[in-house]
Amino acid sequence: MVVKAELEKLGFNPISVELGEVLLSENISVDDKLKIAEKLNHFGFELLEDRKTQIAEQIKTTIINLVHYSKEPLKINLSTYLSHQINQDYNQLSAIFSEAENQTIEKYFIAQKIEKAKEMLTYGELTLSEIAYQLNYSSVAHLSAQFKKVTDLTPSAYKKQTFDKRKTLDEI
């Protein structure tokens, strides 16, 4: 909403504004791009023009939507899902992401899943078995092992602590 409002204040008419992507009705000049970039930067956003950076951001957005906002567990493997969502070969996506983010897609996906598990543990509404199922883990043991590897805590120890160690999505 902030991006759309700021674009409109600058005199642009965005056709659509979705997470990570804006479609404008007209082409814009280099000066206009600079104005937009400056305004977005003020709000903590950045204008991405490099194709590899755009693809890496698209991968991140797709994974965030899958892990944090999808109601259904992933029924196919992540590589197939990303290839279909982004319409590119997974090997290309993997190489681009690793170069742009200095980590693999798999590590990013695991980090997002663990962050979601931390959120679910904090709310305390689900059992560990239910969390493992919702995050598409094969077992509670698998979730617990990954959780400990990423956080240095077991899920139970994380739940017992009195302070919140969660990260914002852009910190992951």
Short mmCIF file of C-alpha atoms in Angstrom, two decimals:
data_model
loop_
_atom_site.label_atom_id
_atom_site.label_comp_id
_atom_site.label_asym_id
_atom_site.label_seq_id
_atom_site.Cartn_x
_atom_site.Cartn_y
_atom_site.Cartn_z
CA MET A 1 0.00 0.00 0.00
CA VAL A 2 2.91 2.33 0.78
CA VAL A 3 4.53 1.67 -2.59
CA LYS A 4 1.27 2.28 -4.46
CA ALA A 5 0.56 5.49 -2.52
CA GLU A 6 4.06 6.85 -3.10
CA LEU A 7 3.95 6.07 -6.82
CA GLU A 8 0.62 7.86 -7.08
CA LYS A 9 2.05 10.87 -5.21
CA LEU A 10 4.84 10.98 -7.81
CA GLY A 11 2.20 11.06 -10.58
CA PHE A 12 2.37 7.44 -11.73
CA ASN A 13 -0.60 5.20 -12.25
CA PRO A 14 0.35 1.67 -11.16
CA ILE A 15 -1.75 -1.06 -12.78
CA SER A 16 -0.80 -3.54 -10.08
CA VAL A 17 1.38 -3.57 -7.00
CA GLU A 18 2.15 -6.99 -5.55
CA LEU A 19 4.84 -8.21 -3.20
CA GLY A 20 8.10 -7.43 -4.98
CA GLU A 21 6.62 -6.28 -8.29
CA VAL A 22 5.03 -3.15 -9.74
CA LEU A 23 3.41 -2.85 -13.15
CA LEU A 24 3.06 0.69 -14.50
CA SER A 25 0.83 1.72 -17.39
CA GLU A 26 3.61 3.72 -19.06
CA ASN A 27 7.36 3.52 -19.62
CA ILE A 28 9.39 5.72 -17.31
CA SER A 29 12.51 7.79 -17.84
CA VAL A 30 15.84 7.35 -16.06
CA ASP A 31 15.06 10.46 -13.99
CA ASP A 32 11.71 8.98 -12.98
CA LYS A 33 13.43 5.73 -11.94
CA LEU A 34 15.80 7.73 -9.74
CA LYS A 35 12.90 9.59 -8.12
CA ILE A 36 11.07 6.32 -7.49
CA ALA A 37 14.20 4.65 -6.11
CA GLU A 38 14.84 7.57 -3.76
CA LYS A 39 11.25 7.60 -2.50
CA LEU A 40 11.15 3.80 -2.01
CA ASN A 41 14.52 3.86 -0.25
CA HIS A 42 13.09 6.33 2.25
CA PHE A 43 10.58 3.63 3.28
CA GLY A 44 13.14 0.81 3.37
CA PHE A 45 12.42 -0.56 -0.11
CA GLU A 46 14.77 -0.74 -3.04
CA LEU A 47 14.26 -0.64 -6.77
CA LEU A 48 15.65 -3.78 -8.38
CA GLU A 49 16.60 -3.61 -12.03
CA ASP A 50 19.29 -6.26 -12.31
CA ARG A 51 17.62 -9.39 -13.73
CA LYS A 52 19.48 -11.79 -11.42
CA THR A 53 18.53 -9.77 -8.36
CA GLN A 54 14.91 -9.71 -9.54
CA ILE A 55 14.87 -13.48 -9.96
CA ALA A 56 16.45 -14.00 -6.52
CA GLU A 57 13.80 -11.73 -4.98
CA GLN A 58 11.09 -13.58 -6.88
CA ILE A 59 12.38 -16.87 -5.44
CA LYS A 60 12.41 -15.40 -1.92
CA THR A 61 8.89 -14.02 -2.33
CA THR A 62 7.62 -17.36 -3.64
CA ILE A 63 9.17 -19.24 -0.70
CA ILE A 64 7.85 -16.72 1.85
CA ASN A 65 4.35 -17.02 0.39
CA LEU A 66 4.60 -20.82 0.41
CA VAL A 67 5.87 -21.12 3.98
CA HIS A 68 4.09 -18.26 5.74
CA TYR A 69 0.83 -17.75 3.86
CA SER A 70 -0.11 -21.00 2.10
CA LYS A 71 -2.77 -23.06 3.87
CA GLU A 72 -1.87 -26.32 2.14
CA PRO A 73 1.37 -28.30 2.65
CA LEU A 74 3.60 -28.54 -0.42
CA LYS A 75 2.69 -31.72 -2.31
CA ILE A 76 5.61 -31.62 -4.78
CA ASN A 77 9.27 -30.99 -4.19
CA LEU A 78 10.49 -27.42 -3.85
CA SER A 79 12.54 -27.44 -7.07
CA THR A 80 9.51 -28.43 -9.17
CA TYR A 81 7.32 -25.90 -7.37
CA LEU A 82 9.76 -23.03 -7.95
CA SER A 83 10.33 -24.01 -11.60
CA HIS A 84 6.58 -23.93 -12.23
CA GLN A 85 5.98 -20.70 -10.30
CA ILE A 86 8.85 -18.78 -11.94
CA ASN A 87 8.84 -20.57 -15.31
CA GLN A 88 12.56 -21.29 -15.33
CA ASP A 89 14.76 -24.33 -15.00
CA TYR A 90 15.58 -25.04 -11.36
CA ASN A 91 19.32 -25.36 -12.03
CA GLN A 92 19.34 -21.80 -13.39
CA LEU A 93 17.27 -20.56 -10.46
CA SER A 94 19.59 -22.27 -8.00
CA ALA A 95 22.73 -20.80 -9.56
CA ILE A 96 21.25 -17.28 -9.71
CA PHE A 97 19.99 -17.46 -6.12
CA SER A 98 23.29 -18.77 -4.74
CA GLU A 99 25.21 -16.03 -6.53
CA ALA A 100 22.86 -13.23 -5.46
CA GLU A 101 22.21 -14.35 -1.86
CA ASN A 102 25.38 -16.25 -0.91
CA GLN A 103 23.30 -19.19 0.28
CA THR A 104 21.40 -22.01 -1.35
CA ILE A 105 17.67 -22.02 -1.99
CA GLU A 106 17.38 -25.03 0.30
CA LYS A 107 19.05 -23.21 3.23
CA TYR A 108 16.78 -20.21 2.69
CA PHE A 109 13.73 -22.49 2.57
CA ILE A 110 14.77 -24.24 5.79
CA ALA A 111 15.39 -20.88 7.50
CA GLN A 112 11.87 -19.75 6.54
CA LYS A 113 10.35 -23.01 7.78
CA ILE A 114 12.19 -22.75 11.10
CA GLU A 115 11.06 -19.14 11.49
CA LYS A 116 7.47 -20.26 10.88
CA ALA A 117 7.94 -23.06 13.43
CA LYS A 118 9.21 -20.47 15.95
CA GLU A 119 6.08 -18.40 15.31
CA MET A 120 3.83 -21.42 15.82
CA LEU A 121 5.68 -22.43 18.99
CA THR A 122 5.39 -18.89 20.35
CA TYR A 123 1.62 -18.90 19.88
CA GLY A 124 1.41 -22.32 21.53
CA GLU A 125 -1.77 -23.36 19.77
CA LEU A 126 -0.37 -26.42 18.01
CA THR A 127 1.53 -29.49 19.12
CA LEU A 128 4.96 -30.19 17.68
CA SER A 129 3.40 -33.00 15.61
CA GLU A 130 0.88 -30.58 14.12
CA ILE A 131 3.62 -28.04 13.38
CA ALA A 132 5.75 -30.73 11.70
CA TYR A 133 2.76 -31.76 9.57
CA GLN A 134 1.86 -28.19 8.58
CA LEU A 135 5.46 -27.45 7.58
CA ASN A 136 5.64 -30.71 5.59
CA TYR A 137 8.30 -32.42 7.70
CA SER A 138 8.44 -36.20 7.47
CA SER A 139 8.53 -36.48 11.28
CA VAL A 140 8.77 -34.53 14.51
CA ALA A 141 12.36 -35.80 14.81
CA HIS A 142 13.26 -34.25 11.44
CA LEU A 143 11.74 -30.90 12.43
CA SER A 144 13.47 -31.03 15.83
CA ALA A 145 16.85 -31.84 14.28
CA GLN A 146 16.62 -28.97 11.77
CA PHE A 147 15.31 -26.61 14.45
CA LYS A 148 18.25 -27.40 16.73
CA LYS A 149 20.74 -27.08 13.86
CA VAL A 150 19.45 -23.61 12.95
CA THR A 151 18.69 -22.18 16.41
CA ASP A 152 20.97 -24.22 18.73
CA LEU A 153 17.83 -24.96 20.78
CA THR A 154 15.35 -27.78 20.78
CA PRO A 155 11.77 -26.74 20.03
CA SER A 156 10.88 -27.42 23.69
CA ALA A 157 13.74 -25.26 24.97
CA TYR A 158 12.75 -22.50 22.53
CA LYS A 159 9.16 -22.62 23.77
CA LYS A 160 10.27 -22.38 27.43
CA GLN A 161 12.44 -19.29 26.98
CA THR A 162 10.95 -16.01 28.13
CA PHE A 163 12.26 -13.75 25.38
CA ASP A 164 11.45 -13.85 21.68
CA LYS A 165 14.32 -14.74 19.35
CA ARG A 166 12.24 -14.51 16.19
CA LYS A 167 13.50 -12.59 13.16
CA THR A 168 11.60 -10.45 10.73
CA LEU A 169 11.19 -12.02 7.28
CA ASP A 170 13.71 -9.65 5.71
CA GLU A 171 16.36 -10.61 8.29
CA ILE A 172 16.29 -14.29 7.32
#
